Short mmCIF file of C-alpha atoms in Angstrom, two decimals:
data_model
loop_
_atom_site.label_atom_id
_atom_site.label_comp_id
_atom_site.label_asym_id
_atom_site.label_seq_id
_atom_site.Cartn_x
_atom_site.Cartn_y
_atom_site.Cartn_z
CA UNK A 1 -9.34 -6.24 -33.97
CA UNK A 2 -7.91 -5.64 -30.50
CA UNK A 3 -7.47 -8.57 -28.15
CA UNK A 4 -7.71 -8.27 -24.38
CA UNK A 5 -3.98 -8.94 -24.02
CA UNK A 6 -3.28 -5.97 -26.31
CA UNK A 7 -5.45 -3.77 -24.13
CA UNK A 8 -3.75 -4.93 -20.93
CA UNK A 9 -0.32 -4.40 -22.47
CA UNK A 10 -1.13 -0.71 -22.94
CA UNK A 11 -1.81 -0.29 -19.22
CA UNK A 12 1.15 -0.96 -16.95
CA UNK A 13 0.46 -2.92 -13.81
CA UNK A 14 0.14 -1.17 -10.47
CA UNK A 15 3.33 -2.08 -8.60
CA UNK A 16 2.67 -2.81 -4.91
CA UNK A 17 5.05 -3.31 -1.98
CA UNK A 18 3.51 -5.09 1.05
CA UNK A 19 4.88 -4.33 4.52
CA UNK A 20 3.68 -6.21 7.61
CA UNK A 21 5.56 -7.90 10.45
CA UNK A 22 3.17 -10.89 10.46
CA UNK A 23 4.24 -13.42 7.81
CA UNK A 24 0.73 -14.86 7.48
CA UNK A 25 -0.69 -11.39 6.76
CA UNK A 26 1.98 -10.72 4.11
CA UNK A 27 1.20 -14.06 2.46
CA UNK A 28 -2.56 -13.49 2.51
CA UNK A 29 -2.22 -10.00 1.03
CA UNK A 30 0.18 -11.29 -1.62
CA UNK A 31 -2.18 -14.13 -2.61
CA UNK A 32 -5.13 -11.74 -2.78
CA UNK A 33 -3.28 -9.32 -5.05
CA UNK A 34 -1.69 -12.06 -7.17
CA UNK A 35 -5.13 -12.93 -8.50
CA UNK A 36 -5.90 -9.35 -9.56
CA UNK A 37 -5.38 -8.29 -13.15
CA UNK A 38 -3.38 -5.10 -13.39
CA UNK A 39 -1.66 -5.42 -10.00
CA UNK A 40 1.85 -6.77 -9.43
CA UNK A 41 3.41 -7.35 -6.01
CA UNK A 42 7.03 -6.23 -6.36
CA UNK A 43 8.08 -7.26 -2.87
CA UNK A 44 7.21 -7.92 0.75
CA UNK A 45 8.94 -6.57 3.83
CA UNK A 46 8.67 -7.49 7.52
CA UNK A 47 9.86 -4.21 9.09
CA UNK A 48 10.28 -0.51 8.45
CA UNK A 49 13.96 -0.70 7.52
CA UNK A 50 13.29 -3.35 4.85
CA UNK A 51 10.33 -1.31 3.60
CA UNK A 52 12.46 1.77 2.98
CA UNK A 53 15.24 -0.24 1.29
CA UNK A 54 12.82 -2.15 -0.93
CA UNK A 55 10.86 0.97 -1.86
CA UNK A 56 14.04 2.69 -3.04
CA UNK A 57 15.21 -0.42 -4.89
CA UNK A 58 11.90 -1.44 -6.51
CA UNK A 59 10.11 1.90 -6.95
CA UNK A 60 6.54 0.73 -6.22
CA UNK A 61 3.49 2.77 -7.17
CA UNK A 62 1.76 1.79 -3.92
CA UNK A 63 3.20 0.86 -0.53
CA UNK A 64 0.73 -1.02 1.67
CA UNK A 65 2.23 -0.66 5.15
CA UNK A 66 1.23 -1.71 8.65
CA UNK A 67 1.74 1.02 11.23
CA UNK A 68 3.02 -1.17 14.07
CA UNK A 69 6.34 -2.65 12.96
CA UNK A 70 9.52 -3.69 14.75
CA UNK A 71 12.33 -1.15 14.50
CA UNK A 72 11.20 1.81 12.43
CA UNK A 73 7.41 1.98 12.76
CA UNK A 74 5.04 2.47 9.83
CA UNK A 75 4.74 6.22 10.45
CA UNK A 76 8.50 6.83 10.26
CA UNK A 77 8.92 4.39 7.38
CA UNK A 78 6.18 6.22 5.46
CA UNK A 79 7.99 9.54 5.91
CA UNK A 80 11.31 8.04 4.79
CA UNK A 81 9.77 6.30 1.79
CA UNK A 82 8.07 9.48 0.60
CA UNK A 83 11.32 11.45 1.00
CA UNK A 84 13.25 8.91 -1.09
CA UNK A 85 10.51 7.76 -3.49
CA UNK A 86 8.18 10.78 -3.84
CA UNK A 87 6.15 9.09 -6.58
CA UNK A 88 5.05 6.31 -4.19
CA UNK A 89 1.54 6.42 -2.77
CA UNK A 90 1.08 5.06 0.75
CA UNK A 91 -1.85 3.09 2.15
CA UNK A 92 -1.49 2.51 5.88
CA UNK A 93 -3.21 -0.32 7.72
CA UNK A 94 -3.73 -1.17 11.36
CA UNK A 95 -5.96 -3.13 13.72
CA UNK A 96 -6.11 0.10 15.72
CA UNK A 97 -8.81 2.34 14.27
CA UNK A 98 -8.30 5.18 16.74
CA UNK A 99 -8.52 8.72 15.42
CA UNK A 100 -4.92 9.37 16.44
CA UNK A 101 -3.67 6.67 14.07
CA UNK A 102 -5.70 8.14 11.23
CA UNK A 103 -4.47 11.67 11.99
CA UNK A 104 -0.83 10.61 12.25
CA UNK A 105 -1.15 8.65 9.00
CA UNK A 106 -2.44 11.75 7.21
CA UNK A 107 0.32 13.91 8.67
CA UNK A 108 3.09 11.64 7.38
CA UNK A 109 1.59 11.48 3.89
CA UNK A 110 -0.64 8.40 3.68
CA UNK A 111 -3.40 8.52 1.07
CA UNK A 112 -5.68 6.00 2.73
CA UNK A 113 -6.01 4.14 6.04
CA UNK A 114 -7.40 0.60 6.15
CA UNK A 115 -8.60 -0.86 9.43
CA UNK A 116 -7.87 -4.58 9.79
CA UNK A 117 -9.52 -6.87 9.07
CA UNK A 118 -10.56 -5.69 5.61
CA UNK A 119 -11.89 -7.63 2.64
CA UNK A 120 -10.02 -8.43 -0.54
CA UNK A 121 -12.49 -6.22 -2.38
CA UNK A 122 -11.76 -3.26 -0.10
CA UNK A 123 -8.00 -3.80 -0.47
CA UNK A 124 -8.11 -3.90 -4.26
CA UNK A 125 -10.53 -0.95 -4.43
CA UNK A 126 -8.25 1.09 -2.18
CA UNK A 127 -5.16 0.30 -4.27
CA UNK A 128 -6.89 1.19 -7.53
CA UNK A 129 -8.42 4.37 -6.08
CA UNK A 130 -5.14 5.62 -4.61
CA UNK A 131 -3.27 4.79 -7.81
CA UNK A 132 -5.79 6.80 -9.85
CA UNK A 133 -5.55 9.78 -7.50
CA UNK A 134 -1.83 9.85 -8.09
CA UNK A 135 0.53 12.14 -6.24
CA UNK A 136 -1.81 15.14 -6.32
CA UNK A 137 -4.77 13.51 -4.64
CA UNK A 138 -5.80 14.28 -1.08
CA UNK A 139 -6.18 11.78 1.72
CA UNK A 140 -9.92 11.34 1.81
CA UNK A 141 -11.04 8.02 3.17
CA UNK A 142 -10.93 5.58 5.99
CA UNK A 143 -12.10 2.09 5.12
CA UNK A 144 -13.37 -0.43 7.60
CA UNK A 145 -14.80 -3.84 6.83
CA UNK A 146 -15.56 -6.47 9.41
#
């Protein structure tokens, strides 16, 4: 007989790095993901420089990154992360839903673009979807809730 814990042990958790310059947003995202089975937050960063350093150090599966950050912005940080951690999948997020942000996100290698505010359900769905697509999957969706 297989117990649920045995089943979960066979599936490694999706390792997520959260990057946003607003502490309250980082905390909210962390709390939302903490409650999800199969997802582990491996770190939070407040700027692009920290994001790149933490991505190299912690090797996340998914980097959830805001595009407007102090110092290195989310676009440049995404490029640097993908150069140094090619296995990472990037989900960009922004309050700005303009087409230019979406286009630039695609060009630097993001897999998905979330427009703030988004629901916990949309966040988790996006993380699971991008993780399943893996490194060979195309950027195919823009998600907006709210």
